[in-house]
Amino acid sequence: FQILDYIKDQKTFLKKLNPEIKNLLVMRLFHTDYRRGMKEQLSEVIPGLKFDTGKNTMYQELCKSRLCVATYNGTTILETLSANFPTLGFWNFDHWPLRESARPYFEDLCKVGIFHKTPESAVKKVNEIYRNPQKWWHSSEVQEAKNKFCHRFALISENWLKEWKKEIHQFSKK
């Protein structure tokens, strides 16, 4: 049943996008459709909707984009946030529940407009920032919330190997 609600949320989001954004939008679907007909269903909402072919990596496609909209709690949002790429996410907490310890970090993302709990809230933000998402993204409030989240869930480092070795060594002492 979750997939039906998920598709409904995607359709709600697409319907309310500004027409100019609909022309710019490129959807990257999950690699397996599980006979749900996602492409066909979303194309009914926006005839002529462009879809990513999957031939390029996500990073290659992001280089041609100004904003990433992640629609489920997965690796995409972790990768784009840690790459400091303008990202907005929305999904239903009932379908992808959070650990209690993660909630404050997501609430911080909500406050600055990175994360949204409804497609209506997400599309309102996209319509507001799409002309220049960089201005919004590089505001001190957005960067602070994003950095706090990444430090906890998507930490990157130039010295990752040294840091991993140190952590593993700490565990081996116990």
PDB file of C-alpha atoms in Angstrom:
ATOM      1  CA  PHE A   1       0.000   0.000   0.000  1.00  0.00           C
ATOM      2  CA  GLN A   2       2.913   2.364   0.612  1.00  0.00           C
ATOM      3  CA  ILE A   3       3.795   2.564  -3.066  1.00  0.00           C
ATOM      4  CA  LEU A   4       0.297   3.832  -3.883  1.00  0.00           C
ATOM      5  CA  ASP A   5       0.666   6.650  -1.352  1.00  0.00           C
ATOM      6  CA  TYR A   6       4.181   7.344  -2.651  1.00  0.00           C
ATOM      7  CA  ILE A   7       2.934   7.680  -6.234  1.00  0.00           C
ATOM      8  CA  LYS A   8       0.078   9.897  -5.069  1.00  0.00           C
ATOM      9  CA  ASP A   9       2.587  12.187  -3.316  1.00  0.00           C
ATOM     10  CA  GLN A  10       4.741  12.362  -6.455  1.00  0.00           C
ATOM     11  CA  LYS A  11       1.713  13.297  -8.549  1.00  0.00           C
ATOM     12  CA  THR A  12       0.661  15.978  -6.048  1.00  0.00           C
ATOM     13  CA  PHE A  13       4.164  17.443  -6.188  1.00  0.00           C
ATOM     14  CA  LEU A  14       4.295  17.421  -9.994  1.00  0.00           C
ATOM     15  CA  LYS A  15       0.827  18.936 -10.457  1.00  0.00           C
ATOM     16  CA  LYS A  16       1.680  21.968  -8.343  1.00  0.00           C
ATOM     17  CA  LEU A  17       5.033  22.794  -9.930  1.00  0.00           C
ATOM     18  CA  ASN A  18       5.256  26.084 -11.795  1.00  0.00           C
ATOM     19  CA  PRO A  19       4.932  25.454 -15.559  1.00  0.00           C
ATOM     20  CA  GLU A  20       8.470  26.738 -16.168  1.00  0.00           C
ATOM     21  CA  ILE A  21       9.853  24.151 -13.742  1.00  0.00           C
ATOM     22  CA  LYS A  22       7.861  21.359 -15.378  1.00  0.00           C
ATOM     23  CA  ASN A  23       9.751  22.089 -18.594  1.00  0.00           C
ATOM     24  CA  LEU A  24      13.113  21.897 -16.807  1.00  0.00           C
ATOM     25  CA  LEU A  25      12.384  18.827 -14.720  1.00  0.00           C
ATOM     26  CA  VAL A  26      14.209  15.554 -15.293  1.00  0.00           C
ATOM     27  CA  MET A  27      13.031  12.589 -13.226  1.00  0.00           C
ATOM     28  CA  ARG A  28      15.444   9.872 -12.170  1.00  0.00           C
ATOM     29  CA  LEU A  29      13.400   6.827 -11.245  1.00  0.00           C
ATOM     30  CA  PHE A  30      14.468   3.884  -9.138  1.00  0.00           C
ATOM     31  CA  HIS A  31      16.263   1.373 -11.366  1.00  0.00           C
ATOM     32  CA  THR A  32      13.510  -1.227 -10.921  1.00  0.00           C
ATOM     33  CA  ASP A  33       9.849  -0.360 -11.455  1.00  0.00           C
ATOM     34  CA  TYR A  34       8.364  -3.541  -9.967  1.00  0.00           C
ATOM     35  CA  ARG A  35       5.592  -3.337 -12.587  1.00  0.00           C
ATOM     36  CA  ARG A  36       4.156  -0.187 -11.004  1.00  0.00           C
ATOM     37  CA  GLY A  37       4.231   1.875 -14.204  1.00  0.00           C
ATOM     38  CA  MET A  38       5.807   4.881 -12.514  1.00  0.00           C
ATOM     39  CA  LYS A  39       6.993   6.439 -15.762  1.00  0.00           C
ATOM     40  CA  GLU A  40       3.553   6.162 -17.343  1.00  0.00           C
ATOM     41  CA  GLN A  41       1.733   7.400 -14.246  1.00  0.00           C
ATOM     42  CA  LEU A  42       3.977  10.442 -13.845  1.00  0.00           C
ATOM     43  CA  SER A  43       3.803  11.193 -17.566  1.00  0.00           C
ATOM     44  CA  GLU A  44       0.024  11.449 -17.217  1.00  0.00           C
ATOM     45  CA  VAL A  45       0.551  14.370 -14.832  1.00  0.00           C
ATOM     46  CA  ILE A  46       3.138  16.122 -17.019  1.00  0.00           C
ATOM     47  CA  PRO A  47       2.866  15.026 -20.657  1.00  0.00           C
ATOM     48  CA  GLY A  48       6.331  15.045 -22.202  1.00  0.00           C
ATOM     49  CA  LEU A  49       8.039  14.738 -18.816  1.00  0.00           C
ATOM     50  CA  LYS A  50      11.747  14.017 -19.295  1.00  0.00           C
ATOM     51  CA  PHE A  51      13.279  10.997 -17.609  1.00  0.00           C
ATOM     52  CA  ASP A  52      16.928  10.325 -16.884  1.00  0.00           C
ATOM     53  CA  THR A  53      18.034   7.331 -18.936  1.00  0.00           C
ATOM     54  CA  GLY A  54      20.376   6.063 -16.231  1.00  0.00           C
ATOM     55  CA  LYS A  55      23.349   6.046 -18.628  1.00  0.00           C
ATOM     56  CA  ASN A  56      25.147   8.703 -16.602  1.00  0.00           C
ATOM     57  CA  THR A  57      25.993   8.626 -12.935  1.00  0.00           C
ATOM     58  CA  MET A  58      23.968  10.679 -10.520  1.00  0.00           C
ATOM     59  CA  TYR A  59      26.920  13.068 -10.185  1.00  0.00           C
ATOM     60  CA  GLN A  60      27.106  13.576 -13.959  1.00  0.00           C
ATOM     61  CA  GLU A  61      23.401  14.413 -14.007  1.00  0.00           C
ATOM     62  CA  LEU A  62      23.723  16.746 -11.014  1.00  0.00           C
ATOM     63  CA  CYS A  63      26.333  18.746 -12.937  1.00  0.00           C
ATOM     64  CA  LYS A  64      23.540  19.625 -15.386  1.00  0.00           C
ATOM     65  CA  SER A  65      21.110  20.503 -12.591  1.00  0.00           C
ATOM     66  CA  ARG A  66      20.535  23.310 -10.149  1.00  0.00           C
ATOM     67  CA  LEU A  67      18.517  21.403  -7.539  1.00  0.00           C
ATOM     68  CA  CYS A  68      17.997  17.811  -6.463  1.00  0.00           C
ATOM     69  CA  VAL A  69      14.657  16.753  -5.007  1.00  0.00           C
ATOM     70  CA  ALA A  70      14.886  13.467  -3.098  1.00  0.00           C
ATOM     71  CA  THR A  71      11.587  11.700  -2.483  1.00  0.00           C
ATOM     72  CA  TYR A  72      12.512   8.928  -0.069  1.00  0.00           C
ATOM     73  CA  ASN A  73      14.905   8.405   2.804  1.00  0.00           C
ATOM     74  CA  GLY A  74      17.836   6.810   1.067  1.00  0.00           C
ATOM     75  CA  THR A  75      21.415   7.293  -0.026  1.00  0.00           C
ATOM     76  CA  THR A  76      20.659  10.063  -2.533  1.00  0.00           C
ATOM     77  CA  ILE A  77      19.968  12.702   0.078  1.00  0.00           C
ATOM     78  CA  LEU A  78      23.068  11.704   2.066  1.00  0.00           C
ATOM     79  CA  GLU A  79      25.265  11.932  -1.027  1.00  0.00           C
ATOM     80  CA  THR A  80      23.920  15.254  -2.263  1.00  0.00           C
ATOM     81  CA  LEU A  81      24.018  16.894   1.155  1.00  0.00           C
ATOM     82  CA  SER A  82      27.582  15.721   1.803  1.00  0.00           C
ATOM     83  CA  ALA A  83      28.537  17.023  -1.670  1.00  0.00           C
ATOM     84  CA  ASN A  84      26.979  20.378  -0.670  1.00  0.00           C
ATOM     85  CA  PHE A  85      24.632  20.231  -3.656  1.00  0.00           C
ATOM     86  CA  PRO A  86      21.334  22.147  -3.303  1.00  0.00           C
ATOM     87  CA  THR A  87      18.917  19.472  -2.170  1.00  0.00           C
ATOM     88  CA  LEU A  88      15.360  19.355  -0.989  1.00  0.00           C
ATOM     89  CA  GLY A  89      13.709  16.199   0.307  1.00  0.00           C
ATOM     90  CA  PHE A  90      10.212  15.092   1.126  1.00  0.00           C
ATOM     91  CA  TRP A  91       8.639  11.838   2.163  1.00  0.00           C
ATOM     92  CA  ASN A  92       6.016  10.407   4.411  1.00  0.00           C
ATOM     93  CA  PHE A  93       7.374   9.567   7.887  1.00  0.00           C
ATOM     94  CA  ASP A  94       4.793   6.786   8.139  1.00  0.00           C
ATOM     95  CA  HIS A  95       6.509   5.021   5.233  1.00  0.00           C
ATOM     96  CA  TRP A  96      10.092   5.806   6.184  1.00  0.00           C
ATOM     97  CA  PRO A  97      10.067   6.249   9.966  1.00  0.00           C
ATOM     98  CA  LEU A  98      13.017   7.837  11.717  1.00  0.00           C
ATOM     99  CA  ARG A  99      14.827   6.744  14.806  1.00  0.00           C
ATOM    100  CA  GLU A 100      13.994   9.045  17.682  1.00  0.00           C
ATOM    101  CA  SER A 101      17.640  10.149  17.847  1.00  0.00           C
ATOM    102  CA  ALA A 102      17.490  11.319  14.206  1.00  0.00           C
ATOM    103  CA  ARG A 103      14.358  13.451  14.587  1.00  0.00           C
ATOM    104  CA  PRO A 104      16.067  16.630  15.874  1.00  0.00           C
ATOM    105  CA  TYR A 105      18.391  16.655  12.860  1.00  0.00           C
ATOM    106  CA  PHE A 106      15.472  16.313  10.433  1.00  0.00           C
ATOM    107  CA  GLU A 107      13.544  18.983  12.324  1.00  0.00           C
ATOM    108  CA  ASP A 108      16.492  21.334  11.795  1.00  0.00           C
ATOM    109  CA  LEU A 109      16.391  20.506   8.072  1.00  0.00           C
ATOM    110  CA  CYS A 110      12.648  21.256   8.098  1.00  0.00           C
ATOM    111  CA  LYS A 111      13.174  24.671   9.673  1.00  0.00           C
ATOM    112  CA  VAL A 112      15.469  25.797   6.837  1.00  0.00           C
ATOM    113  CA  GLY A 113      13.452  24.238   4.019  1.00  0.00           C
ATOM    114  CA  ILE A 114      15.709  21.316   3.117  1.00  0.00           C
ATOM    115  CA  PHE A 115      13.288  18.686   4.325  1.00  0.00           C
ATOM    116  CA  HIS A 116       9.507  18.652   3.986  1.00  0.00           C
ATOM    117  CA  LYS A 117       6.928  16.282   5.401  1.00  0.00           C
ATOM    118  CA  THR A 118       4.387  16.815   2.616  1.00  0.00           C
ATOM    119  CA  PRO A 119       4.555  17.203  -1.158  1.00  0.00           C
ATOM    120  CA  GLU A 120       2.600  20.461  -0.840  1.00  0.00           C
ATOM    121  CA  SER A 121       5.247  21.995   1.419  1.00  0.00           C
ATOM    122  CA  ALA A 122       8.075  20.738  -0.807  1.00  0.00           C
ATOM    123  CA  VAL A 123       6.586  22.063  -4.034  1.00  0.00           C
ATOM    124  CA  LYS A 124       5.937  25.447  -2.431  1.00  0.00           C
ATOM    125  CA  LYS A 125       9.644  25.696  -1.567  1.00  0.00           C
ATOM    126  CA  VAL A 126      10.769  24.525  -5.013  1.00  0.00           C
ATOM    127  CA  ASN A 127       8.511  27.084  -6.694  1.00  0.00           C
ATOM    128  CA  GLU A 128       9.977  29.754  -4.410  1.00  0.00           C
ATOM    129  CA  ILE A 129      13.693  29.002  -4.960  1.00  0.00           C
ATOM    130  CA  TYR A 130      13.987  27.373  -8.387  1.00  0.00           C
ATOM    131  CA  ARG A 131      15.312  30.455 -10.187  1.00  0.00           C
ATOM    132  CA  ASN A 132      18.301  30.693  -7.848  1.00  0.00           C
ATOM    133  CA  PRO A 133      18.555  27.768  -5.416  1.00  0.00           C
ATOM    134  CA  GLN A 134      22.193  28.678  -4.719  1.00  0.00           C
ATOM    135  CA  LYS A 135      21.127  31.858  -2.914  1.00  0.00           C
ATOM    136  CA  TRP A 136      18.908  29.855  -0.559  1.00  0.00           C
ATOM    137  CA  TRP A 137      21.351  26.957  -0.274  1.00  0.00           C
ATOM    138  CA  HIS A 138      24.349  29.073   0.720  1.00  0.00           C
ATOM    139  CA  SER A 139      22.531  31.032   3.395  1.00  0.00           C
ATOM    140  CA  SER A 140      24.156  30.591   6.800  1.00  0.00           C
ATOM    141  CA  GLU A 141      21.031  28.955   8.297  1.00  0.00           C
ATOM    142  CA  VAL A 142      20.779  26.326   5.556  1.00  0.00           C
ATOM    143  CA  GLN A 143      24.482  25.548   5.619  1.00  0.00           C
ATOM    144  CA  GLU A 144      24.525  25.262   9.399  1.00  0.00           C
ATOM    145  CA  ALA A 145      21.604  22.790   9.468  1.00  0.00           C
ATOM    146  CA  LYS A 146      23.050  20.826   6.555  1.00  0.00           C
ATOM    147  CA  ASN A 147      26.511  20.660   8.136  1.00  0.00           C
ATOM    148  CA  LYS A 148      25.114  19.540  11.488  1.00  0.00           C
ATOM    149  CA  PHE A 149      23.121  16.788   9.736  1.00  0.00           C
ATOM    150  CA  CYS A 150      26.098  15.700   7.619  1.00  0.00           C
ATOM    151  CA  HIS A 151      28.418  15.602  10.610  1.00  0.00           C
ATOM    152  CA  ARG A 152      26.062  13.085  12.201  1.00  0.00           C
ATOM    153  CA  PHE A 153      24.873  11.047   9.189  1.00  0.00           C
ATOM    154  CA  ALA A 154      27.008  11.771   6.111  1.00  0.00           C
ATOM    155  CA  LEU A 155      30.442  12.777   7.333  1.00  0.00           C
ATOM    156  CA  ILE A 156      33.112  13.147   4.690  1.00  0.00           C
ATOM    157  CA  SER A 157      36.783  13.784   5.218  1.00  0.00           C
ATOM    158  CA  GLU A 158      40.001  14.068   3.243  1.00  0.00           C
ATOM    159  CA  ASN A 159      41.604  11.887   5.933  1.00  0.00           C
ATOM    160  CA  TRP A 160      38.897   9.234   6.004  1.00  0.00           C
ATOM    161  CA  LEU A 161      41.273   6.268   5.912  1.00  0.00           C
ATOM    162  CA  LYS A 162      43.320   7.554   8.844  1.00  0.00           C
ATOM    163  CA  GLU A 163      40.115   8.284  10.793  1.00  0.00           C
ATOM    164  CA  TRP A 164      38.664   4.848  10.049  1.00  0.00           C
ATOM    165  CA  LYS A 165      41.881   3.155  11.153  1.00  0.00           C
ATOM    166  CA  LYS A 166      41.806   5.148  14.391  1.00  0.00           C
ATOM    167  CA  GLU A 167      38.173   4.129  15.064  1.00  0.00           C
ATOM    168  CA  ILE A 168      38.828   0.469  14.285  1.00  0.00           C
ATOM    169  CA  HIS A 169      41.878   0.535  16.496  1.00  0.00           C
ATOM    170  CA  GLN A 170      39.771   1.950  19.360  1.00  0.00           C
ATOM    171  CA  PHE A 171      37.322  -0.952  18.987  1.00  0.00           C
ATOM    172  CA  SER A 172      40.106  -3.521  18.977  1.00  0.00           C
ATOM    173  CA  LYS A 173      41.279  -2.248  22.397  1.00  0.00           C
ATOM    174  CA  LYS A 174      37.914  -3.050  23.987  1.00  0.00           C
TER     175      LYS A 174
END
